[in-house]
Amino acid sequence: MNIEEMTIEEIAEQINSLFDNKKYSDIKSILAEINPADGAIIFEEVSYERQILLFRLLPKEEAAEVFVELDYDTQETLIHGFSDTELREVLDELYLDDTVDIIEEMPATIVKRILKNTDSQTRASINTLLKYPEDSAGSIMTPEFVDLKKNNTVEDAFKRIRRTGPDKETIYTCYVTDESRHLIGVITVKDLLLHEYDDKIEDLMETNIIYIYTHDDKETAVQLFDKYDFLALPVVDMEQRLVGIITVDDALDVLQEENTEDIHKMNAILHNEKPYLKMSVGEIWKSRILWLLILMVSATFTSIILNAFEAKLSALIILTSFIPMLTGTSGNSGGQASAVIIRALSLGEIGFKDIFKVIWKEFRVGVLCGLTLAAVNFVKVWVLDRWLLGMEGITVGVDLVISLTLVIEIIFAKMVGCIFPILAKKLKLDPAVISSPIITTVMDALSLLVYFGFATAILHI
Amino acid sequence: MNIEEMTIEEIAEQINSLFDNKKYSDIKSILAEINPADGAIIFEEVSYERQILLFRLLPKEEAAEVFVELDYDTQETLIHGFSDTELREVLDELYLDDTVDIIEEMPATIVKRILKNTDSQTRASINTLLKYPEDSAGSIMTPEFVDLKKNNTVEDAFKRIRRTGPDKETIYTCYVTDESRHLIGVITVKDLLLHEYDDKIEDLMETNIIYIYTHDDKETAVQLFDKYDFLALPVVDMEQRLVGIITVDDALDVLQEENTEDIHKMNAILHNEKPYLKMSVGEIWKSRILWLLILMVSATFTSIILNAFEAKLSALIILTSFIPMLTGTSGNSGGQASAVIIRALSLGEIGFKDIFKVIWKEFRVGVLCGLTLAAVNFVKVWVLDRWLLGMEGITVGVDLVISLTLVIEIIFAKMVGCIFPILAKKLKLDPAVISSPIITTVMDALSLLVYFGFATAILHI
């Protein structure tokens, strides 16, 4: 049995069959060899009754690391099965920010048990962390960092790292604070290693420090990681006192989460943090139905417009045949613009100050795209639709109306697609709420007005 | 002048006015205080002629760090202005992966100058790195890592880090190789710091190593970072020899890039790496026109369907009024499903093996959403459209046709939206190419068929 060659699914299957045969020591030796993140996957593949057994077979020093990778349901099952001693052992090994994440998801009875099994100092820190708003930098930080004093030497620093390091989430960036806990410097272990033992921290530390406030948005923290390539970012309170750090792995998680949220919003979905397969049908329905309803009812405008032009449509029914193509194309054009602008806003590539630059750019892109599509369409309608498919009622006038509509609606679509998200941002809304379905709904109505305008003017109907 | 209180834009303005007054030493002292990433922003705010001057005013040890943060255009301008000595100084300080990134973007004359100014060993490494395919793990790795031997002691390790560390992109994870450069262990500086000086590396190192092959997709590397919270990931060749590492900051960049690419693809845009404001109107047009054309021509199907039912539409023109609402709603429903599924696929939450689970889930969500929207719509058409807006020709039959179409088209839309991306993935295509515009175009045609089917059956037209 060579587990290095096996996929996690195969290992899980193997473990299940070892359970069937009660070969617990074999399970133990498999578990000793695998990474905590993989260990967590195995937990999801065994039955509830086996989970607590499996947990007890984990190497002591890895148990907490696996625990933190489990989903909340499994964590809850395990905590139910834990003795108080086991619970305390796990809690002792967890980093505080992870404990807080778990507490936020657990029912009250379990939270009570967790708090009962932590010492009073930890309990106080947990309570402080729980108070930060959900999307704040404070909510993702950990108060466990290595702090140094400016008159420490490099040797002192290493001693302190050796003593306190095992409990810290990262030791590679150390923070220098004064007697009132103000952040006055930062020094990396790399710098420490490359200097002499008796050098003073004060002379080596970086004093031009990038930091973030506890109440800042966690998205801002991610942008700082992206820009400055940090391994950890210090978090200070309103009085500039260092209260915690955010580590790069947590920033990566936030980034993934924010991107998922953006993609969902851009498609008119209310975001839910659960992974897809864990969501119930009712939860998925809830995340999707609101916008579908709003957009469906908003489409009343298109019904009104079509109804108003009913007589003209009856007179020249061929015009109906091109409505989905026209509304589709304007929706697609607007959706392209809004997607690009929303993303550029969220990457910080553009801001409100660039609004006129963006509008001017999109206007020209709209003219170019409009002319290209109109030219292709003019030929296509004439050759494919009229000649090859034999659609009746297509005249040069009709073809012209369709093509001119394309030019104008695409320019409009690019304008709407770029202006809406920038304005949303200015109004402190998330630009991603300007989903392409919203753009499509607006453009459906606008395109029809343009279409009937040209039809009236050119075809005199 | 307290630059800590100023925004980067204000600092850039300040520097420009110091240039006007030729106060170069003041510029020098400002530059000494700011972070390389911010320094790079200032370069974009000064004129071309001043950029080379500005570069020469940077602190020597920071010049390369700023250089690497600049955009390619500015780098090109600077290299043109560099003397060979200056160029060599910058190149000496750059990490190899950054040099390669720059070379990939520069015109041939500059590449030649760069290669002329590097030593033969570096030149050989550059040439090797240039050979990895664009999206491979090899293309984002750096060959500069700290390597140890298994019979080294902790003390040996620290000596080696002190000696070779300054040139390495990260020193926090060290890699243990055997005499044929096979990767046999990994050890972190944290572990080294927490053990005794005479402990053997062999006894401390982690031997269950997660690594990636040079030819693996760089997206796979990002997924490993996301899952295992690494600071660096080793990259091996086909013979399992360690050839480089990928650091977490590069993984973060890839992640942002991949997410942008996904969002663009999902909105029918061909991805271009340049930031929005740097792209010319022609480049933006090129990235958008292809899909607009394809989708516009594909909409011929809807024209054919509408044309075929022309006689029926003429007989009951009110049916036309609801076409944009019906096609819009099915497009939105399908777009929601595809966005969720594409994202879940790219996060690795679901795979091809889950296809039936997903279909069954989306089917039930479709039924629920369809029934909700149909019920609301039935009342809305009757009360708002017929009664309040006075649209003529709305009968119970017509209302029923519209509402039934909603139920069926939404179920279809959820099916199409979930099946297409999973199949695309199975066919080794990027699921994100199944953009919501594609779903919309398919659903436009399907919805019309359903609509006219019900109209024929119920209204006997």
PDB file of N, CA and C in Angstrom, chain A residues 31 33 45 58 63 234 247 268 274 300 388 410 416 440:
ATOM      1  N   LEU A  31      -2.847   8.107   8.284  1.00  0.00           N
ATOM      2  CA  LEU A  31      -3.118   9.490   8.689  1.00  0.00           C
ATOM      3  C   LEU A  31      -1.831  10.243   9.022  1.00  0.00           C
ATOM      4  N   GLU A  33       0.785  10.206   7.563  1.00  0.00           N
ATOM      5  CA  GLU A  33       1.565  10.592   6.386  1.00  0.00           C
ATOM      6  C   GLU A  33       0.945  11.687   5.538  1.00  0.00           C
ATOM      7  N   GLU A  45     -15.639  11.845   3.694  1.00  0.00           N
ATOM      8  CA  GLU A  45     -15.936  10.608   2.977  1.00  0.00           C
ATOM      9  C   GLU A  45     -16.294   9.450   3.917  1.00  0.00           C
ATOM     10  N   LEU A  58      -5.820  10.485  14.593  1.00  0.00           N
ATOM     11  CA  LEU A  58      -4.876  11.459  14.023  1.00  0.00           C
ATOM     12  C   LEU A  58      -3.680  11.649  14.945  1.00  0.00           C
ATOM     13  N   ALA A  63      -3.860  17.057  14.876  1.00  0.00           N
ATOM     14  CA  ALA A  63      -5.314  17.011  15.036  1.00  0.00           C
ATOM     15  C   ALA A  63      -5.957  18.386  14.839  1.00  0.00           C
ATOM     16  N   PRO A 234       0.116  44.554   9.280  1.00  0.00           N
ATOM     17  CA  PRO A 234      -0.284  44.928  10.643  1.00  0.00           C
ATOM     18  C   PRO A 234      -1.626  45.674  10.670  1.00  0.00           C
ATOM     19  N   THR A 247      -2.551  37.558   7.837  1.00  0.00           N
ATOM     20  CA  THR A 247      -1.519  36.794   7.120  1.00  0.00           C
ATOM     21  C   THR A 247      -1.950  36.558   5.678  1.00  0.00           C
ATOM     22  N   ALA A 268     -26.600  38.651 -11.129  1.00  0.00           N
ATOM     23  CA  ALA A 268     -27.878  38.842 -10.452  1.00  0.00           C
ATOM     24  C   ALA A 268     -28.192  37.725  -9.461  1.00  0.00           C
ATOM     25  N   LYS A 274     -21.870  29.440   1.362  1.00  0.00           N
ATOM     26  CA  LYS A 274     -21.716  27.984   1.293  1.00  0.00           C
ATOM     27  C   LYS A 274     -21.275  27.519  -0.094  1.00  0.00           C
ATOM     28  N   THR A 300     -41.694  45.008 -17.967  1.00  0.00           N
ATOM     29  CA  THR A 300     -42.980  45.609 -18.342  1.00  0.00           C
ATOM     30  C   THR A 300     -42.772  46.781 -19.296  1.00  0.00           C
ATOM     31  N   LEU A 388     -31.171  33.506 -49.112  1.00  0.00           N
ATOM     32  CA  LEU A 388     -31.032  32.068 -48.850  1.00  0.00           C
ATOM     33  C   LEU A 388     -32.211  31.515 -48.061  1.00  0.00           C
ATOM     34  N   ILE A 410     -25.680  49.991 -29.859  1.00  0.00           N
ATOM     35  CA  ILE A 410     -24.398  49.513 -29.322  1.00  0.00           C
ATOM     36  C   ILE A 410     -23.644  50.668 -28.652  1.00  0.00           C
ATOM     37  N   VAL A 416     -24.041  52.997 -21.233  1.00  0.00           N
ATOM     38  CA  VAL A 416     -24.731  52.511 -20.034  1.00  0.00           C
ATOM     39  C   VAL A 416     -23.820  51.559 -19.267  1.00  0.00           C
ATOM     40  N   THR A 440     -28.938  44.420 -19.502  1.00  0.00           N
ATOM     41  CA  THR A 440     -29.744  43.834 -20.562  1.00  0.00           C
ATOM     42  C   THR A 440     -31.172  44.360 -20.527  1.00  0.00           C
TER      43      THR A 440
END
